[in-house]
JSON list of N, CA and C in Angstrom, two decimals:
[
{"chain": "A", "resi": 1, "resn": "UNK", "atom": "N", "xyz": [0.83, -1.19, 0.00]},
{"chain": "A", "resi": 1, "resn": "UNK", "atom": "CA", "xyz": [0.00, 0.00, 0.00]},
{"chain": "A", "resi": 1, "resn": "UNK", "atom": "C", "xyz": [0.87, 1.25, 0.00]},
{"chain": "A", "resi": 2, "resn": "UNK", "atom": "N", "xyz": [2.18, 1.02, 0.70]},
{"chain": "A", "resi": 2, "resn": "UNK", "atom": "CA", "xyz": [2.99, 2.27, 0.74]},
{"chain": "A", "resi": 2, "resn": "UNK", "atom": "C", "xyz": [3.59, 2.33, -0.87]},
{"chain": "A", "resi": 3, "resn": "UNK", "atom": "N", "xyz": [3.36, 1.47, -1.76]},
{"chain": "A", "resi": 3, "resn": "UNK", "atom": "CA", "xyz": [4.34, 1.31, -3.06]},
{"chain": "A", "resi": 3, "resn": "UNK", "atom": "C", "xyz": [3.16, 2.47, -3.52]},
{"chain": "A", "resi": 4, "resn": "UNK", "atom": "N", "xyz": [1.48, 2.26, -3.35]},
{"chain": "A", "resi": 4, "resn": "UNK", "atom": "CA", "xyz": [0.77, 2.90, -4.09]},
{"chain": "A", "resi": 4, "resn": "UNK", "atom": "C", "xyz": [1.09, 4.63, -3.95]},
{"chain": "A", "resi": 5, "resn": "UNK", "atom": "N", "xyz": [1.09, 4.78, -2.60]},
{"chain": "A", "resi": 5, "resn": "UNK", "atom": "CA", "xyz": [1.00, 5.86, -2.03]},
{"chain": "A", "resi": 5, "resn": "UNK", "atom": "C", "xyz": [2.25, 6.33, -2.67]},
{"chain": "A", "resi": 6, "resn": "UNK", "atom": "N", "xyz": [3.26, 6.39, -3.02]},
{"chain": "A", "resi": 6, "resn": "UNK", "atom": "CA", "xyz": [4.19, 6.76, -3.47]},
{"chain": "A", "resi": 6, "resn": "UNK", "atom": "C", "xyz": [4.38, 7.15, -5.03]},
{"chain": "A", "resi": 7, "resn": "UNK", "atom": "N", "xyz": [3.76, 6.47, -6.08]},
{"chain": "A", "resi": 7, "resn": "UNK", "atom": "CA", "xyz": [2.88, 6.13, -7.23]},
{"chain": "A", "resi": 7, "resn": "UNK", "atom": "C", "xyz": [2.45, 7.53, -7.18]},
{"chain": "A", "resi": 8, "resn": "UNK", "atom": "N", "xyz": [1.25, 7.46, -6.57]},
{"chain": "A", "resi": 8, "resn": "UNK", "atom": "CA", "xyz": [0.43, 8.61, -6.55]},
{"chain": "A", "resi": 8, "resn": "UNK", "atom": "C", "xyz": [1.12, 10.15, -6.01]},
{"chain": "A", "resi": 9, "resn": "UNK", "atom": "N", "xyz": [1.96, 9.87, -5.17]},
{"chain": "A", "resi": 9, "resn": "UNK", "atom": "CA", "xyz": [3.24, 11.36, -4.82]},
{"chain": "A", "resi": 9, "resn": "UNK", "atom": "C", "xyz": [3.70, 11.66, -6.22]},
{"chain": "A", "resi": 10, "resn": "UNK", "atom": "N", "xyz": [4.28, 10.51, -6.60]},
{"chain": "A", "resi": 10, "resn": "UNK", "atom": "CA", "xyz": [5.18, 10.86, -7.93]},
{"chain": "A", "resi": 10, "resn": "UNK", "atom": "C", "xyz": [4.35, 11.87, -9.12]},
{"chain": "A", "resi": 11, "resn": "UNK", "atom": "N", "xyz": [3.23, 10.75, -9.27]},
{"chain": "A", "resi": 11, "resn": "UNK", "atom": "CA", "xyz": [2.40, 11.20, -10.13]},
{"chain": "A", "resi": 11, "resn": "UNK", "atom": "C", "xyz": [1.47, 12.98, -10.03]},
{"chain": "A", "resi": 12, "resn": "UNK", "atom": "N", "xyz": [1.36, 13.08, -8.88]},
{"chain": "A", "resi": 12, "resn": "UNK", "atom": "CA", "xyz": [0.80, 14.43, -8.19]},
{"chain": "A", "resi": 12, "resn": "UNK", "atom": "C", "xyz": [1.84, 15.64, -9.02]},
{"chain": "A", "resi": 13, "resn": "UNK", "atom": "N", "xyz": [2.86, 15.05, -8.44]},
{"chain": "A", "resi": 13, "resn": "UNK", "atom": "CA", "xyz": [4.35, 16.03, -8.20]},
{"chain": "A", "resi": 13, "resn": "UNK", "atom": "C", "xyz": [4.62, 16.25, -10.05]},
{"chain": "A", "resi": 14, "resn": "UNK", "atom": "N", "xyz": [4.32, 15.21, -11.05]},
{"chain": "A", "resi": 14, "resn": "UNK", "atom": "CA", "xyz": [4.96, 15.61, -12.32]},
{"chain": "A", "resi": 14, "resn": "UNK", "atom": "C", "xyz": [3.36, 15.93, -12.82]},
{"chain": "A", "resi": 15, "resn": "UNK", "atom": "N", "xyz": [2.20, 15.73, -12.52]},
{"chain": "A", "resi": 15, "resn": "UNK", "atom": "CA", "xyz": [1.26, 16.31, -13.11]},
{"chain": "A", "resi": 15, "resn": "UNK", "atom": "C", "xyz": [1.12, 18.03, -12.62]},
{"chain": "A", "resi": 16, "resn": "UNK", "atom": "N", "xyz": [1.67, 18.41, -11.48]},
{"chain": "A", "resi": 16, "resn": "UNK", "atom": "CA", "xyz": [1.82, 19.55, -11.22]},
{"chain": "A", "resi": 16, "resn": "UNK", "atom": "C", "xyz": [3.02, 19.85, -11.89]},
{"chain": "A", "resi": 17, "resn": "UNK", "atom": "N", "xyz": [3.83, 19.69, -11.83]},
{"chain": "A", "resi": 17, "resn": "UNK", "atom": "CA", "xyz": [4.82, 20.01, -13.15]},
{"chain": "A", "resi": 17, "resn": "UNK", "atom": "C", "xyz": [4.72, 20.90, -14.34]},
{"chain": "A", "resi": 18, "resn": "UNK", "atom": "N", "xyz": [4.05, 19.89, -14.84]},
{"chain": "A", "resi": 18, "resn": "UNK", "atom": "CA", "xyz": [3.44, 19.77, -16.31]},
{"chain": "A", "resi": 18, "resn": "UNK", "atom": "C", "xyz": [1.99, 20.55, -16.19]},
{"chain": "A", "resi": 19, "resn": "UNK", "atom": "N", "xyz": [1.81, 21.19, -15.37]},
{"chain": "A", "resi": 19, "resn": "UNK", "atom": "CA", "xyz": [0.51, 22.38, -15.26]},
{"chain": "A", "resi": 19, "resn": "UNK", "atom": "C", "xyz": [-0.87, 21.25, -15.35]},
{"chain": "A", "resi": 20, "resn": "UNK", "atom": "N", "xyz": [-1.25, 20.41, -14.82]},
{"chain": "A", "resi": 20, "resn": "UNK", "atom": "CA", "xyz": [-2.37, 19.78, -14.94]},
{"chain": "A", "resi": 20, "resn": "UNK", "atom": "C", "xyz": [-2.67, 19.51, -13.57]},
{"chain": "A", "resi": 21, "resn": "UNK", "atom": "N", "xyz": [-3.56, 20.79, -12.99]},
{"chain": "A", "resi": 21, "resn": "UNK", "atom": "CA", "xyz": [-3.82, 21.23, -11.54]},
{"chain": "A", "resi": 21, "resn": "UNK", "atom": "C", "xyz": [-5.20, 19.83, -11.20]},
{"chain": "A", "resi": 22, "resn": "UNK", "atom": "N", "xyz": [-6.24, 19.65, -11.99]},
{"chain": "A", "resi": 22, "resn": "UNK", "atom": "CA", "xyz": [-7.07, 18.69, -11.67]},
{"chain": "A", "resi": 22, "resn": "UNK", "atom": "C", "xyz": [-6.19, 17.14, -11.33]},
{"chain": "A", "resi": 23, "resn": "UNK", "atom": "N", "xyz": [-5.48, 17.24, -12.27]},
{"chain": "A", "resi": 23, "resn": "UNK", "atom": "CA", "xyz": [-5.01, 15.93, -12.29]},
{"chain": "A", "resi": 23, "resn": "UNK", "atom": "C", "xyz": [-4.38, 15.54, -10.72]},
{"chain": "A", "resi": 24, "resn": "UNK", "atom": "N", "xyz": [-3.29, 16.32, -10.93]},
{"chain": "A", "resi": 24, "resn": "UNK", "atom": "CA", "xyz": [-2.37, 16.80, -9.79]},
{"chain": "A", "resi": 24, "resn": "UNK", "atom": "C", "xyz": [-3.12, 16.86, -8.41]},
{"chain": "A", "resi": 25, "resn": "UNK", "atom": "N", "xyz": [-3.89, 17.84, -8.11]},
{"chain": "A", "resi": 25, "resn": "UNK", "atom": "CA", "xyz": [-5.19, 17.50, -6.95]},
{"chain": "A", "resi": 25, "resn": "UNK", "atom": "C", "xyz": [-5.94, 16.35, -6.69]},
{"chain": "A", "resi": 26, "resn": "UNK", "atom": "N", "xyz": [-6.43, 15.56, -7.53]},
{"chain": "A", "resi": 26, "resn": "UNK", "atom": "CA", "xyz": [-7.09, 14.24, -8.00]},
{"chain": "A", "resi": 26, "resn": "UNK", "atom": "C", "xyz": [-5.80, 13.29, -6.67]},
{"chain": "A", "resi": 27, "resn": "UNK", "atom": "N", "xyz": [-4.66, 13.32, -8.02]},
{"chain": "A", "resi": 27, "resn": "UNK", "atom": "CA", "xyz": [-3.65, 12.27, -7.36]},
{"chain": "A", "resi": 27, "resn": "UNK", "atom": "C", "xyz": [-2.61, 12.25, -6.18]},
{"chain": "A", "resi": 28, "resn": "UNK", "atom": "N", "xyz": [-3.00, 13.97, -5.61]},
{"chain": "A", "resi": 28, "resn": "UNK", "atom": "CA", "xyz": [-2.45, 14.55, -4.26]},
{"chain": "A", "resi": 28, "resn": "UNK", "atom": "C", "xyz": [-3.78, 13.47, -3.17]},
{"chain": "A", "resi": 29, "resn": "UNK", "atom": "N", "xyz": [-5.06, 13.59, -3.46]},
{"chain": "A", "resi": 29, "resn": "UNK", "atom": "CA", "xyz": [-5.78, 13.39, -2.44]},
{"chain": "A", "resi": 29, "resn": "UNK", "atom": "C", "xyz": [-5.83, 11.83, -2.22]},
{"chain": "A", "resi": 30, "resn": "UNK", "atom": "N", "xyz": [-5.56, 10.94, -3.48]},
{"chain": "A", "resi": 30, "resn": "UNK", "atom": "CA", "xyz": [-4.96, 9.63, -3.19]},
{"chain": "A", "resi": 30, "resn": "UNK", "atom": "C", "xyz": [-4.46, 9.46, -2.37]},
{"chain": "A", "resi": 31, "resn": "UNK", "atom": "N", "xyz": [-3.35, 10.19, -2.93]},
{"chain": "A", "resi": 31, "resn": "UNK", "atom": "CA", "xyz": [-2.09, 9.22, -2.04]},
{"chain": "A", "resi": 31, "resn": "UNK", "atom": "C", "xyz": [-2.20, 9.64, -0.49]},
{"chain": "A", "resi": 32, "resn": "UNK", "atom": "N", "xyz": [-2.65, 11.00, 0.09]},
{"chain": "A", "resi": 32, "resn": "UNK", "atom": "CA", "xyz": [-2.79, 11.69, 0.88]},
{"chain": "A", "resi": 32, "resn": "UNK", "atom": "C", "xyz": [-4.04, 10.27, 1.94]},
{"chain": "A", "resi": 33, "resn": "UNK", "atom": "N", "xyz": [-4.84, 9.90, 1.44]},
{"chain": "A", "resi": 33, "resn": "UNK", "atom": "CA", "xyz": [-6.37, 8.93, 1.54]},
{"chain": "A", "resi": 33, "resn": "UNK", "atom": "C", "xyz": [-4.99, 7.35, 2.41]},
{"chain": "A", "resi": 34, "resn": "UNK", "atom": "N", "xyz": [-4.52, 7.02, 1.30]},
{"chain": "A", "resi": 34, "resn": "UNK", "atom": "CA", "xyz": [-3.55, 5.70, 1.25]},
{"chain": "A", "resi": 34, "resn": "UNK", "atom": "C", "xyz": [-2.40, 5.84, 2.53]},
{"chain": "A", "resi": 35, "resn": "UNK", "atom": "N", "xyz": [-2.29, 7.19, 2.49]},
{"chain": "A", "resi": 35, "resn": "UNK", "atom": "CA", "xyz": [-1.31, 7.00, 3.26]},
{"chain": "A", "resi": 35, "resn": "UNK", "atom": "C", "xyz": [-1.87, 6.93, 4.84]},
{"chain": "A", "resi": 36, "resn": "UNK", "atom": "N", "xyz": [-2.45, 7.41, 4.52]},
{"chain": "A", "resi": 36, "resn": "UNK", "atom": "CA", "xyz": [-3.34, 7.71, 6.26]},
{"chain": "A", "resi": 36, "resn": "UNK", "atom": "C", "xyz": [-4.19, 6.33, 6.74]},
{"chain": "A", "resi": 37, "resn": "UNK", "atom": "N", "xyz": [-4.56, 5.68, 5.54]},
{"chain": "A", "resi": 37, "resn": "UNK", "atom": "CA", "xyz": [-4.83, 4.19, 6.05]},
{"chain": "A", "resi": 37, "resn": "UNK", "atom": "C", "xyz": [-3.41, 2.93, 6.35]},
{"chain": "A", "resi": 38, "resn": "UNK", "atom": "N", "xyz": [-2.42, 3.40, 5.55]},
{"chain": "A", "resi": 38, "resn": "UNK", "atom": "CA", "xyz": [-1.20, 2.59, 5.60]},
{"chain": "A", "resi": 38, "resn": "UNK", "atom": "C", "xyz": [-0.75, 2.98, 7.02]},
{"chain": "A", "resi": 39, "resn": "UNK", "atom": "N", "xyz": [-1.13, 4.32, 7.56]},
{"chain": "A", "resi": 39, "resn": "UNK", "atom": "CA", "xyz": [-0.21, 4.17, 9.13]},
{"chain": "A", "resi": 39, "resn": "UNK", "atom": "C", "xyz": [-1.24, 4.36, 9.70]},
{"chain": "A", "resi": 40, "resn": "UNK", "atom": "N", "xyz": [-2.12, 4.03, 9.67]},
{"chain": "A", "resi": 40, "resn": "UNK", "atom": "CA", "xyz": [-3.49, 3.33, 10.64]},
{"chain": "A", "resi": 40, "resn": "UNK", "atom": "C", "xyz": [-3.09, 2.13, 11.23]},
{"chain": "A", "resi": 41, "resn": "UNK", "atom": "N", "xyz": [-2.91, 0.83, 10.11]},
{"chain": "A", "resi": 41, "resn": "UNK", "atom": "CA", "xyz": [-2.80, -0.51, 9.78]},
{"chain": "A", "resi": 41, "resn": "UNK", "atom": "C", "xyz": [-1.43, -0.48, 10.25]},
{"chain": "A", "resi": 42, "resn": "UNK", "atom": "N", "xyz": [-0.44, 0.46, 10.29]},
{"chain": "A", "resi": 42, "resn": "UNK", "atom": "CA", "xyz": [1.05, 0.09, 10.71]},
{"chain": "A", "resi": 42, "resn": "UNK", "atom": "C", "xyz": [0.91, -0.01, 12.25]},
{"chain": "A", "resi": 43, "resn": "UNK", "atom": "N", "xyz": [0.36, 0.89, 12.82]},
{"chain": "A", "resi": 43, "resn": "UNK", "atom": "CA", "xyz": [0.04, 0.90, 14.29]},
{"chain": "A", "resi": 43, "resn": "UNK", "atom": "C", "xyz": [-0.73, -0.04, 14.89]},
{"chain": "A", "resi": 44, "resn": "UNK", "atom": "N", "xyz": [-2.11, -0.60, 14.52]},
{"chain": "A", "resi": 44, "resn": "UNK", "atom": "CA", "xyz": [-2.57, -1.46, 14.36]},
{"chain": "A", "resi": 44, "resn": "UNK", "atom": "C", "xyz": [-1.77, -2.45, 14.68]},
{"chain": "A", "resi": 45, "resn": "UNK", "atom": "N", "xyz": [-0.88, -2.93, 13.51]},
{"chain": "A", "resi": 45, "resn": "UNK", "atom": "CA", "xyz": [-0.01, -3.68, 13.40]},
{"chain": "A", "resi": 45, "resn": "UNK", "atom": "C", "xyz": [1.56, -4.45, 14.48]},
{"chain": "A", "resi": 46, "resn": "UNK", "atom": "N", "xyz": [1.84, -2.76, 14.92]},
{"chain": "A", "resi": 46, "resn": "UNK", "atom": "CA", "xyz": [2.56, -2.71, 15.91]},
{"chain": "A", "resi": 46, "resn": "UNK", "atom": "C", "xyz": [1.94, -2.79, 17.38]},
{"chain": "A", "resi": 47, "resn": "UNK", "atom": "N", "xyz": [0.72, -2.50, 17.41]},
{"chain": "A", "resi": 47, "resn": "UNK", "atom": "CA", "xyz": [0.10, -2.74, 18.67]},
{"chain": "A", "resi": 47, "resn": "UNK", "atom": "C", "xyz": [0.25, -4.35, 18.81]},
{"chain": "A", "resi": 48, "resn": "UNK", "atom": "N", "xyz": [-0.69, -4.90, 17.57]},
{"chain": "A", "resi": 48, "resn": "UNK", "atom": "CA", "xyz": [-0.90, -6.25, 18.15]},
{"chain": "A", "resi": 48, "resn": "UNK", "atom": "C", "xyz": [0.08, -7.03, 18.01]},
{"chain": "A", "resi": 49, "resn": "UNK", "atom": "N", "xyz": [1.19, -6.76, 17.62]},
{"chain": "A", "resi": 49, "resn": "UNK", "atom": "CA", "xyz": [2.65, -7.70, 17.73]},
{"chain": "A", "resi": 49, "resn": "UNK", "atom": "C", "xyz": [3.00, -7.32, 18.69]},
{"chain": "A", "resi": 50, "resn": "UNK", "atom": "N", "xyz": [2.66, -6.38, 19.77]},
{"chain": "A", "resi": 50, "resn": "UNK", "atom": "CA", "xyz": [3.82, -6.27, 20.63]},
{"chain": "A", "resi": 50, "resn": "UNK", "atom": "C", "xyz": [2.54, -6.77, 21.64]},
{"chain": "A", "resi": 51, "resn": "UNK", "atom": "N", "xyz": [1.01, -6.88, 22.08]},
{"chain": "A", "resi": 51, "resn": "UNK", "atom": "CA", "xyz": [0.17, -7.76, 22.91]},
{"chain": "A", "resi": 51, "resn": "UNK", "atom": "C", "xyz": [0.83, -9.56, 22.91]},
{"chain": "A", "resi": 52, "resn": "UNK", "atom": "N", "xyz": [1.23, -9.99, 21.69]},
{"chain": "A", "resi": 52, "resn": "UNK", "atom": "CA", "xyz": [1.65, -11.28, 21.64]},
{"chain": "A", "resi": 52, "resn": "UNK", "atom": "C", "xyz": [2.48, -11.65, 22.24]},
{"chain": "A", "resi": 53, "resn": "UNK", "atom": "N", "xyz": [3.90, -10.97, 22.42]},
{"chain": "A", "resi": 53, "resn": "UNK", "atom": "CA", "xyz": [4.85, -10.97, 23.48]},
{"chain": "A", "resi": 53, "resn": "UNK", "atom": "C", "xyz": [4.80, -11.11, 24.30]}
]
């Protein structure tokens, strides 16, 4: 999920570039969406590995 989120940075960053503000906004709020569920699920993650211990 972090490969996507990164995808979508890249893509944000050269569609703003290249002057294509919809696009660019579109693929800012992706990755912005992805990333905030990827360190949801990381914590998540780190919580319940460290209850198992």
């Amino acid at each position: 999920m972090l490969r996507w989120t990164v995808t979508f940075i890249i893509l944000a960053i050269v569609a703003g570039i290249f002057g294509f503000g919809g696009i660019a906004a579109g693929a800012a709020g992706i990755a912005k969406i992805l990333f905030f569920i990827f360190l949801v699920l990381f914590v998540i993650s780190l919580i319940s590995g460290r209850t198992r211990v």
